[in-house]
Amino acid sequence: MKDQVDKLLDDAIEGKSLFKNREILHSSHIPKNILHRDEEQKKVMQSLSPLTKKSRPSNLLIYGKPGTGKTLIVKDILTRIQDHPKLKSFPIKIIFSNAKEEATPSGLLVSLGRGLGLETEEQLPSTGLSIGSIFKKLIDVVKNNSFNTIFVIDEIDHLTKIKSTEDKDVLYQLTRANTRTGKGFLSIIGISNTLDFKEKLDPRVVSSLNVEEIIFEPYQQHQIQGILKDRVKDAFADGIVEESAINLCSAMASQENGDARRAIDLLRVAGEIAERAGVEKITDEHVRIASSKMEEDKDSTTLKSLPLHQKLLVLAVARSNGSSIGEIYQGYRDICKSLRKQELTLRRTTQMLSELDETHTLITGKIIYQGIHGRSKKYNTTIPIEIIKKTFKDEFTLQDLL
Ligand SMILES: Nc1ncnc2c1ncn2[C@@H]1O[C@H](COP(=O)(O)OP(=O)(O)OP(=O)(O)O)[C@@H](O)[C@H]1O
Ligand SMILES: [Mg+2]
């Protein structure tokens, strides 16, 4: 006898997929065509053009909102320079790293070292060495082998979040690398999705950076539409995606900073929703459901990752939307009492409220002027109470409060 899982499995195997090739809508997929980035491609190419004359390019900083094609274009241009038949006599070492994925700045340097061929722990231990001594090893390798090195640091803005002074030196050291190598070179390409990245740096680092800067503008709606249509051709069979669904994805993504990734994700999730519903076309409605699902998932993930007292504060704000810090603090203390938890100080909770507002954007504070009573800050949650409830439902300690 077939049991329930057997039947589900049969259905899944027999069931038709709406996708022709799902991979094409995955964020790591490299598209065949890069559209609507002519200006940006030209500027990046110009900045890297010394490579084509066998010399060292300046350091380069690329800024732009998320999903504007920064990573895609830098990778594309660098690999094409590297692979060009006429440049084979000038080998270039290109090393990609992502500052967000490295736990520490020395981790970042170690990944550079691995790319330069210091592959074993004996050649370069991953822990225990100071930034200065890792750095010396790297420069030696570059010099001794005359390596023409381009080190790409994606999401470089994460380096500004580092607190320790020794670690802060990483960028300074890296930017000065060029003055220290004799043969070969080490140039940096930094990619940031915050525009004020440089303002957050130490002035000493800024002056040593000596960089060219390129800004990637957000995509406009019709441009996102073009990018989507190009993917749809290969990702889905003909006629599966309604034109209006593509338009809606583009409209939503262009409202949200002109983010191409967002548009592609929306379409993929809409496709999955339609597929699960067993229908044959992807419509506006699926895109709308996809959008609210993605929003919900994002909020829940952020909520779940908060430390306990921040969660309690979100609850306190949600329970008394539009309240002042004093009122929220009162509510928070009541919650602590009912959970038998030691409450934090008013000062600490005030700081936490700002973090929840500025970093996590789960709540939003507004200054309200109250005539002779002066002014006070009032907080509201930015997400629906149902989502807060749904998320916290699984948390044993918070269940009783909902
Ligand atoms: N011009 C384009 N043509 C085709 N696909 C594009 C284009 N621009 C971006 N994409 C696609 O959109 C997604 C996001 O692009 P990319 O990763 O380059 O953005 P980013 O600017 O590096 O964003 P972030 O700052 O978040 O890292 C990728 O899947 C990429 O393939
Ligand atoms: Mg990127």
Tab-separated table of C-alpha atoms and ligand atoms in Angstrom:
chain	number	residue	atom	x	y	z
A	1	MET	CA	0.000	0.000	0.000
A	2	LYS	CA	1.215	3.456	-0.810
A	3	ASP	CA	1.299	5.750	2.161
A	4	GLN	CA	0.859	9.505	2.179
A	5	VAL	CA	4.521	10.260	1.487
A	6	ASP	CA	4.592	7.851	-1.464
A	7	LYS	CA	1.616	9.634	-2.958
A	8	LEU	CA	3.082	13.074	-2.387
A	9	LEU	CA	6.309	11.929	-3.943
A	10	ASP	CA	4.479	10.528	-6.982
A	11	ASP	CA	2.631	13.788	-7.391
A	12	ALA	CA	5.821	15.785	-7.110
A	13	ILE	CA	7.577	13.637	-9.702
A	14	GLU	CA	4.619	13.538	-12.112
A	15	GLY	CA	3.550	17.123	-11.518
A	16	LYS	CA	4.386	19.607	-14.220
A	17	SER	CA	6.884	22.294	-13.364
A	18	LEU	CA	6.229	25.831	-14.484
A	19	PHE	CA	9.954	26.392	-14.648
A	20	LYS	CA	12.061	25.441	-17.603
A	21	ASN	CA	15.215	26.293	-15.704
A	22	ARG	CA	14.864	27.482	-12.145
A	23	GLU	CA	18.592	28.162	-11.751
A	24	ILE	CA	18.328	31.170	-14.025
A	25	LEU	CA	16.338	32.985	-11.363
A	26	HIS	CA	18.810	32.160	-8.655
A	27	SER	CA	20.855	35.051	-7.299
A	28	SER	CA	24.183	33.366	-8.082
A	29	HIS	CA	23.314	32.846	-11.747
A	30	ILE	CA	25.448	34.871	-14.143
A	31	PRO	CA	23.187	36.145	-16.917
A	32	LYS	CA	24.100	35.777	-20.574
A	33	ASN	CA	23.304	39.404	-21.244
A	34	ILE	CA	24.025	42.393	-19.080
A	35	LEU	CA	21.546	45.104	-19.950
A	36	HIS	CA	21.259	48.847	-19.275
A	37	ARG	CA	24.656	49.335	-17.645
A	38	ASP	CA	26.520	50.899	-20.570
A	39	GLU	CA	27.717	53.949	-18.625
A	40	GLU	CA	28.797	51.919	-15.627
A	41	GLN	CA	30.590	49.336	-17.739
A	42	LYS	CA	32.407	52.101	-19.561
A	43	LYS	CA	33.584	53.759	-16.353
A	44	VAL	CA	34.755	50.533	-14.743
A	45	MET	CA	36.583	49.612	-17.949
A	46	GLN	CA	38.247	53.036	-18.084
A	47	SER	CA	39.393	52.773	-14.512
A	48	LEU	CA	40.865	49.321	-15.089
A	49	SER	CA	42.328	50.155	-18.477
A	50	PRO	CA	45.928	50.460	-17.184
A	51	LEU	CA	45.776	46.671	-16.923
A	52	THR	CA	45.492	46.474	-20.683
A	53	LYS	CA	48.759	48.449	-20.903
A	54	LYS	CA	50.325	46.111	-18.393
A	55	SER	CA	50.402	48.541	-15.544
A	56	ARG	CA	48.784	49.092	-12.204
A	57	PRO	CA	45.277	50.567	-11.970
A	58	SER	CA	44.283	52.957	-9.165
A	59	ASN	CA	42.293	51.679	-6.283
A	60	LEU	CA	38.626	51.793	-7.151
A	61	LEU	CA	35.531	52.271	-5.043
A	62	ILE	CA	32.143	51.391	-6.422
A	63	TYR	CA	28.996	52.593	-4.740
A	64	GLY	CA	25.381	51.854	-5.449
A	65	LYS	CA	22.171	50.691	-3.854
A	66	PRO	CA	21.575	46.929	-3.527
A	67	GLY	CA	20.811	45.055	-6.741
A	68	THR	CA	22.245	47.650	-9.130
A	69	GLY	CA	24.635	45.201	-10.775
A	70	LYS	CA	27.881	46.160	-9.016
A	71	THR	CA	29.139	42.671	-8.242
A	72	LEU	CA	27.989	41.339	-11.592
A	73	ILE	CA	29.755	43.993	-13.639
A	74	VAL	CA	33.016	43.996	-11.724
A	75	LYS	CA	33.273	40.209	-12.019
A	76	ASP	CA	32.368	40.242	-15.674
A	77	ILE	CA	34.878	42.908	-16.670
A	78	LEU	CA	37.729	41.511	-14.588
A	79	THR	CA	37.339	37.989	-15.913
A	80	ARG	CA	37.150	39.262	-19.463
A	81	ILE	CA	40.368	41.246	-19.026
A	82	GLN	CA	41.994	38.230	-17.454
A	83	ASP	CA	40.923	35.882	-20.233
A	84	HIS	CA	41.693	38.151	-23.154
A	85	PRO	CA	44.060	36.407	-25.571
A	86	LYS	CA	46.111	39.571	-26.133
A	87	LEU	CA	46.763	39.984	-22.420
A	88	LYS	CA	47.992	36.471	-21.756
A	89	SER	CA	51.569	37.702	-21.378
A	90	PHE	CA	50.458	39.825	-18.431
A	91	PRO	CA	48.963	37.412	-15.916
A	92	ILE	CA	46.622	39.033	-13.419
A	93	LYS	CA	45.669	37.512	-10.129
A	94	ILE	CA	42.111	38.388	-9.230
A	95	ILE	CA	40.976	37.571	-5.744
A	96	PHE	CA	37.383	38.036	-4.644
A	97	SER	CA	36.349	38.376	-1.038
A	98	ASN	CA	33.275	39.500	0.823
A	99	ALA	CA	33.772	41.538	3.988
A	100	LYS	CA	30.392	40.462	5.286
A	101	GLU	CA	31.283	36.803	5.124
A	102	GLU	CA	34.545	37.167	6.994
A	103	ALA	CA	34.156	37.132	10.738
A	104	THR	CA	37.187	39.367	11.301
A	105	PRO	CA	39.463	41.673	9.312
A	106	SER	CA	42.301	39.213	9.689
A	107	GLY	CA	39.982	36.634	8.121
A	108	LEU	CA	39.746	38.958	5.160
A	109	LEU	CA	43.521	39.180	4.876
A	110	VAL	CA	43.850	35.425	5.227
A	111	SER	CA	41.439	34.936	2.343
A	112	LEU	CA	43.630	37.256	0.288
A	113	GLY	CA	46.621	35.137	1.317
A	114	ARG	CA	44.897	31.925	0.256
A	115	GLY	CA	44.187	33.488	-3.107
A	116	LEU	CA	47.862	34.383	-3.433
A	117	GLY	CA	48.783	30.763	-2.952
A	118	LEU	CA	49.458	30.616	0.787
A	119	GLU	CA	47.097	27.710	0.994
A	120	THR	CA	48.144	25.780	4.052
A	121	GLU	CA	48.020	26.604	7.745
A	122	GLU	CA	51.828	26.352	7.836
A	123	GLN	CA	52.208	28.945	5.130
A	124	LEU	CA	49.616	31.225	6.718
A	125	PRO	CA	47.871	30.335	9.985
A	126	SER	CA	44.219	31.411	9.997
A	127	THR	CA	44.378	32.556	13.618
A	128	GLY	CA	46.965	33.892	15.988
A	129	LEU	CA	48.944	36.244	13.756
A	130	SER	CA	48.673	40.004	14.086
A	131	ILE	CA	47.321	42.009	11.176
A	132	GLY	CA	50.795	43.475	10.663
A	133	SER	CA	52.514	40.135	10.319
A	134	ILE	CA	49.873	38.623	8.035
A	135	PHE	CA	50.243	41.701	5.940
A	136	LYS	CA	53.987	41.387	5.679
A	137	LYS	CA	53.636	37.814	4.443
A	138	LEU	CA	51.183	38.915	1.773
A	139	ILE	CA	53.378	41.712	0.498
A	140	ASP	CA	56.337	39.351	0.351
A	141	VAL	CA	54.403	36.939	-1.830
A	142	VAL	CA	53.312	39.724	-4.161
A	143	LYS	CA	56.876	41.038	-4.415
A	144	ASN	CA	58.693	37.731	-4.716
A	145	ASN	CA	56.412	36.470	-7.424
A	146	SER	CA	55.807	39.828	-9.104
A	147	PHE	CA	52.090	39.153	-8.841
A	148	ASN	CA	49.801	41.678	-10.508
A	149	THR	CA	47.060	41.481	-7.965
A	150	ILE	CA	43.538	42.859	-7.891
A	151	PHE	CA	41.845	42.303	-4.573
A	152	VAL	CA	38.090	42.783	-4.731
A	153	ILE	CA	36.421	43.455	-1.387
A	154	ASP	CA	32.688	43.169	-1.856
A	155	GLU	CA	30.368	44.691	0.778
A	156	ILE	CA	33.396	46.645	2.023
A	157	ASP	CA	31.155	48.866	4.165
A	158	HIS	CA	31.119	46.072	6.738
A	159	LEU	CA	34.692	47.019	7.574
A	160	THR	CA	33.503	50.301	9.046
A	161	LYS	CA	31.536	48.411	11.671
A	162	ILE	CA	34.725	47.102	13.224
A	163	LYS	CA	35.390	48.456	16.656
A	164	SER	CA	38.947	47.401	17.590
A	165	THR	CA	41.738	49.777	16.615
A	166	GLU	CA	44.176	47.163	15.431
A	167	ASP	CA	41.521	45.722	13.166
A	168	LYS	CA	40.629	49.137	11.830
A	169	ASP	CA	44.093	49.257	10.388
A	170	VAL	CA	43.261	46.697	7.760
A	171	LEU	CA	42.063	49.163	5.188
A	172	TYR	CA	44.898	51.549	5.891
A	173	GLN	CA	47.452	48.810	5.405
A	174	LEU	CA	45.777	47.551	2.270
A	175	THR	CA	45.615	50.962	0.695
A	176	ARG	CA	49.265	51.562	1.364
A	177	ALA	CA	50.299	48.252	-0.097
A	178	ASN	CA	51.062	49.808	-3.444
A	179	THR	CA	53.772	52.030	-2.116
A	180	ARG	CA	55.489	49.043	-0.621
A	181	THR	CA	55.679	46.527	-3.417
A	182	GLY	CA	58.555	46.786	-5.851
A	183	LYS	CA	57.633	44.412	-8.618
A	184	GLY	CA	54.064	43.340	-9.023
A	185	PHE	CA	51.262	45.279	-7.344
A	186	LEU	CA	48.217	45.035	-5.171
A	187	SER	CA	45.249	47.184	-6.158
A	188	ILE	CA	41.968	47.218	-4.335
A	189	ILE	CA	38.458	47.322	-5.711
A	190	GLY	CA	35.965	48.025	-2.939
A	191	ILE	CA	32.237	47.616	-3.500
A	192	SER	CA	29.787	49.250	-1.126
A	193	ASN	CA	26.022	49.552	-1.040
A	194	THR	CA	26.009	52.452	1.371
A	195	LEU	CA	26.804	55.814	-0.127
A	196	ASP	CA	28.284	57.279	3.020
A	197	PHE	CA	30.906	54.558	3.345
A	198	LYS	CA	33.830	56.951	3.066
A	199	GLU	CA	32.455	59.337	5.655
A	200	LYS	CA	32.621	56.582	8.219
A	201	LEU	CA	36.297	55.918	7.611
A	202	ASP	CA	39.239	57.241	9.522
A	203	PRO	CA	40.522	60.403	7.716
A	204	ARG	CA	43.950	58.793	7.550
A	205	VAL	CA	42.493	55.888	5.582
A	206	VAL	CA	40.604	58.233	3.298
A	207	SER	CA	43.709	60.145	2.387
A	208	SER	CA	45.667	56.965	1.751
A	209	LEU	CA	42.881	55.429	-0.301
A	210	ASN	CA	43.670	57.508	-3.341
A	211	VAL	CA	40.788	56.093	-5.240
A	212	GLU	CA	38.627	56.533	-8.227
A	213	GLU	CA	34.958	56.368	-7.478
A	214	ILE	CA	32.079	55.141	-9.566
A	215	ILE	CA	28.430	55.333	-8.657
A	216	PHE	CA	25.911	52.835	-9.974
A	217	GLU	CA	22.515	54.456	-10.397
A	218	PRO	CA	19.365	52.525	-9.474
A	219	TYR	CA	17.589	50.856	-12.379
A	220	GLN	CA	14.520	52.508	-13.774
A	221	GLN	CA	11.332	50.563	-14.134
A	222	HIS	CA	11.645	49.911	-17.867
A	223	GLN	CA	15.216	48.738	-17.392
A	224	ILE	CA	14.223	46.200	-14.767
A	225	GLN	CA	11.456	45.114	-17.097
A	226	GLY	CA	14.030	44.472	-19.812
A	227	ILE	CA	16.272	42.491	-17.457
A	228	LEU	CA	13.314	40.389	-16.303
A	229	LYS	CA	12.034	39.659	-19.791
A	230	ASP	CA	15.466	38.492	-20.802
A	231	ARG	CA	15.495	35.973	-17.939
A	232	VAL	CA	11.914	34.853	-18.357
A	233	LYS	CA	12.714	33.540	-21.835
A	234	ASP	CA	15.073	30.937	-20.449
A	235	ALA	CA	13.557	30.366	-17.036
A	236	PHE	CA	9.966	29.560	-18.071
A	237	ALA	CA	8.241	27.927	-21.009
A	238	ASP	CA	6.522	30.288	-23.448
A	239	GLY	CA	3.396	32.033	-22.247
A	240	ILE	CA	3.657	30.945	-18.599
A	241	VAL	CA	4.328	34.398	-17.207
A	242	GLU	CA	1.694	37.016	-17.886
A	243	GLU	CA	3.022	40.309	-19.165
A	244	SER	CA	1.264	42.141	-16.350
A	245	ALA	CA	3.058	39.974	-13.765
A	246	ILE	CA	6.404	41.049	-15.191
A	247	ASN	CA	5.279	44.654	-15.127
A	248	LEU	CA	4.207	44.399	-11.535
A	249	CYS	CA	7.517	42.834	-10.450
A	250	SER	CA	9.374	45.666	-12.183
A	251	ALA	CA	7.149	48.332	-10.676
A	252	MET	CA	7.535	46.953	-7.161
A	253	ALA	CA	11.308	46.588	-7.502
A	254	SER	CA	11.772	50.042	-8.948
A	255	GLN	CA	9.863	51.560	-6.057
A	256	GLU	CA	12.264	49.731	-3.836
A	257	ASN	CA	15.495	51.442	-4.879
A	258	GLY	CA	15.565	50.084	-8.434
A	259	ASP	CA	16.802	46.730	-7.223
A	260	ALA	CA	17.103	44.093	-9.979
A	261	ARG	CA	17.706	41.296	-7.495
A	262	ARG	CA	14.428	42.057	-5.793
A	263	ALA	CA	12.570	41.843	-9.108
A	264	ILE	CA	14.128	38.491	-9.978
A	265	ASP	CA	13.432	37.088	-6.508
A	266	LEU	CA	9.824	38.249	-6.713
A	267	LEU	CA	9.320	36.463	-9.989
A	268	ARG	CA	10.906	33.258	-8.722
A	269	VAL	CA	8.771	33.188	-5.572
A	270	ALA	CA	5.650	34.032	-7.594
A	271	GLY	CA	6.496	31.092	-9.849
A	272	GLU	CA	6.840	28.768	-6.877
A	273	ILE	CA	3.515	29.927	-5.466
A	274	ALA	CA	1.736	29.396	-8.794
A	275	GLU	CA	3.357	26.006	-9.191
A	276	ARG	CA	2.234	24.882	-5.759
A	277	ALA	CA	-1.269	26.081	-6.493
A	278	GLY	CA	-1.230	23.825	-9.551
A	279	VAL	CA	-2.126	26.587	-12.013
A	280	GLU	CA	-0.591	27.113	-15.428
A	281	LYS	CA	0.068	30.800	-15.490
A	282	ILE	CA	1.866	33.255	-13.265
A	283	THR	CA	-0.300	36.308	-12.695
A	284	ASP	CA	-0.264	39.617	-10.805
A	285	GLU	CA	-1.956	37.909	-7.927
A	286	HIS	CA	0.976	35.497	-7.470
A	287	VAL	CA	3.374	38.419	-7.520
A	288	ARG	CA	1.373	40.182	-4.817
A	289	ILE	CA	1.327	37.093	-2.641
A	290	ALA	CA	5.056	36.639	-3.250
A	291	SER	CA	5.736	40.204	-2.204
A	292	SER	CA	3.910	39.977	1.087
A	293	LYS	CA	5.395	36.574	1.816
A	294	MET	CA	8.921	37.890	1.250
A	295	GLU	CA	8.216	40.914	3.413
A	296	GLU	CA	6.855	38.700	6.158
A	297	ASP	CA	9.798	36.306	5.978
A	298	LYS	CA	12.243	39.167	6.215
A	299	ASP	CA	10.527	40.678	9.255
A	300	SER	CA	10.200	37.329	11.018
A	301	THR	CA	13.853	36.528	10.466
A	302	THR	CA	14.883	39.868	11.915
A	303	LEU	CA	12.522	39.495	14.857
A	304	LYS	CA	13.697	35.977	15.608
A	305	SER	CA	17.333	36.989	15.598
A	306	LEU	CA	16.895	39.669	18.279
A	307	PRO	CA	18.180	39.157	21.830
A	308	LEU	CA	15.427	38.523	24.389
A	309	HIS	CA	15.157	42.046	25.815
A	310	GLN	CA	14.892	43.588	22.376
A	311	LYS	CA	12.079	41.176	21.609
A	312	LEU	CA	10.358	42.248	24.806
A	313	LEU	CA	10.739	45.862	23.778
A	314	VAL	CA	9.178	45.225	20.383
A	315	LEU	CA	6.278	43.619	22.200
A	316	ALA	CA	6.012	46.586	24.540
A	317	VAL	CA	5.937	48.995	21.604
A	318	ALA	CA	3.374	46.865	19.745
A	319	ARG	CA	1.101	46.751	22.769
A	320	SER	CA	1.046	50.509	23.185
A	321	ASN	CA	1.632	51.852	19.678
A	322	GLY	CA	2.264	55.591	19.608
A	323	SER	CA	3.629	55.788	23.140
A	324	SER	CA	6.493	57.736	24.577
A	325	ILE	CA	9.683	56.143	25.869
A	326	GLY	CA	8.456	56.452	29.460
A	327	GLU	CA	5.229	54.614	28.693
A	328	ILE	CA	7.027	51.931	26.702
A	329	TYR	CA	9.476	51.448	29.534
A	330	GLN	CA	6.589	50.960	31.942
A	331	GLY	CA	5.051	48.331	29.655
A	332	TYR	CA	8.418	46.644	29.222
A	333	ARG	CA	8.884	46.434	33.001
A	334	ASP	CA	5.483	44.818	33.359
A	335	ILE	CA	6.428	42.236	30.771
A	336	CYS	CA	9.716	41.547	32.554
A	337	LYS	CA	7.870	41.131	35.804
A	338	SER	CA	5.426	38.618	34.389
A	339	LEU	CA	8.328	36.631	32.916
A	340	ARG	CA	10.354	36.973	36.115
A	341	LYS	CA	13.228	38.516	34.200
A	342	GLN	CA	15.486	41.211	35.539
A	343	GLU	CA	14.676	44.419	33.642
A	344	LEU	CA	17.361	46.547	31.993
A	345	THR	CA	17.803	50.214	32.855
A	346	LEU	CA	15.828	53.007	31.192
A	347	ARG	CA	19.039	54.231	29.655
A	348	ARG	CA	19.875	50.886	28.087
A	349	THR	CA	16.347	50.388	26.794
A	350	THR	CA	16.383	53.869	25.250
A	351	GLN	CA	19.524	52.867	23.351
A	352	MET	CA	17.856	49.645	22.291
A	353	LEU	CA	14.847	51.527	20.975
A	354	SER	CA	17.139	53.541	18.723
A	355	GLU	CA	18.787	50.350	17.496
A	356	LEU	CA	15.432	48.766	16.739
A	357	ASP	CA	14.535	51.908	14.846
A	358	GLU	CA	17.737	52.703	12.981
A	359	THR	CA	19.373	49.342	12.441
A	360	HIS	CA	16.492	46.930	12.274
A	361	THR	CA	13.698	49.303	11.194
A	362	LEU	CA	11.202	47.212	13.133
A	363	ILE	CA	9.882	50.287	14.898
A	364	THR	CA	9.880	53.925	13.991
A	365	GLY	CA	10.200	56.936	16.271
A	366	LYS	CA	8.730	60.342	15.597
A	367	ILE	CA	9.332	63.528	17.537
A	368	ILE	CA	6.021	65.035	18.588
A	369	TYR	CA	5.882	68.674	19.677
A	370	GLN	CA	3.522	69.289	22.553
A	371	GLY	CA	3.447	73.046	22.991
A	372	ILE	CA	4.627	74.130	26.403
A	373	HIS	CA	5.248	70.516	27.373
A	374	GLY	CA	8.185	70.449	24.986
A	375	ARG	CA	8.669	67.522	22.712
A	376	SER	CA	8.762	63.797	23.082
A	377	LYS	CA	9.572	60.829	20.913
A	378	LYS	CA	6.740	58.414	20.177
A	379	TYR	CA	7.278	54.954	18.796
A	380	ASN	CA	5.221	52.715	16.538
A	381	THR	CA	5.951	49.273	15.135
A	382	THR	CA	6.489	49.144	11.394
A	383	ILE	CA	5.200	45.585	11.034
A	384	PRO	CA	1.684	44.267	11.618
A	385	ILE	CA	0.992	42.899	15.073
A	386	GLU	CA	-0.153	39.578	13.497
A	387	ILE	CA	3.349	38.957	12.201
A	388	ILE	CA	4.876	39.746	15.562
A	389	LYS	CA	2.455	37.350	17.180
A	390	LYS	CA	3.000	34.632	14.607
A	391	THR	CA	6.757	34.896	14.982
A	392	PHE	CA	6.828	34.876	18.736
A	393	LYS	CA	4.285	32.078	19.001
A	394	ASP	CA	7.034	29.502	18.744
A	395	GLU	CA	8.974	31.064	21.552
A	396	PHE	CA	8.198	29.340	24.742
A	397	THR	CA	9.028	32.292	26.998
A	398	LEU	CA	6.876	34.746	25.070
A	399	GLN	CA	3.806	32.611	24.452
A	400	ASP	CA	1.928	33.707	27.523
A	401	LEU	CA	2.271	37.366	26.603
A	402	LEU	CA	0.487	37.175	23.268
B	1	LIG	N1	22.204	44.756	-15.905
B	1	LIG	C1	21.820	43.548	-15.534
B	1	LIG	N2	21.472	42.625	-16.432
B	1	LIG	C2	21.092	41.399	-16.015
B	1	LIG	N3	21.018	41.019	-14.745
B	1	LIG	C3	21.346	41.908	-13.799
B	1	LIG	C4	21.778	43.209	-14.152
B	1	LIG	N4	22.047	43.897	-13.015
B	1	LIG	C5	21.806	43.060	-12.003
B	1	LIG	N5	21.391	41.862	-12.456
B	1	LIG	C6	21.048	40.721	-11.613
B	1	LIG	O1	20.499	41.209	-10.406
B	1	LIG	C7	21.063	40.577	-9.277
B	1	LIG	C8	21.778	41.586	-8.411
B	1	LIG	O2	22.931	42.088	-9.078
B	1	LIG	P1	24.313	42.308	-8.293
B	1	LIG	O3	24.549	41.144	-7.392
B	1	LIG	O4	25.363	42.625	-9.264
B	1	LIG	O5	23.920	43.577	-7.438
B	1	LIG	P2	24.821	44.439	-6.438
B	1	LIG	O6	24.786	45.829	-6.948
B	1	LIG	O7	26.148	43.779	-6.265
B	1	LIG	O8	23.964	44.360	-5.120
B	1	LIG	P3	24.447	44.342	-3.561
B	1	LIG	O9	24.846	45.718	-3.209
B	1	LIG	O10	23.220	43.931	-2.822
B	1	LIG	O11	25.559	43.334	-3.468
B	1	LIG	C9	21.970	39.490	-9.810
B	1	LIG	O12	21.273	38.262	-9.833
B	1	LIG	C10	22.310	39.955	-11.194
B	1	LIG	O13	22.550	38.863	-12.027
B	2	MG	MG	26.988	42.787	-4.623
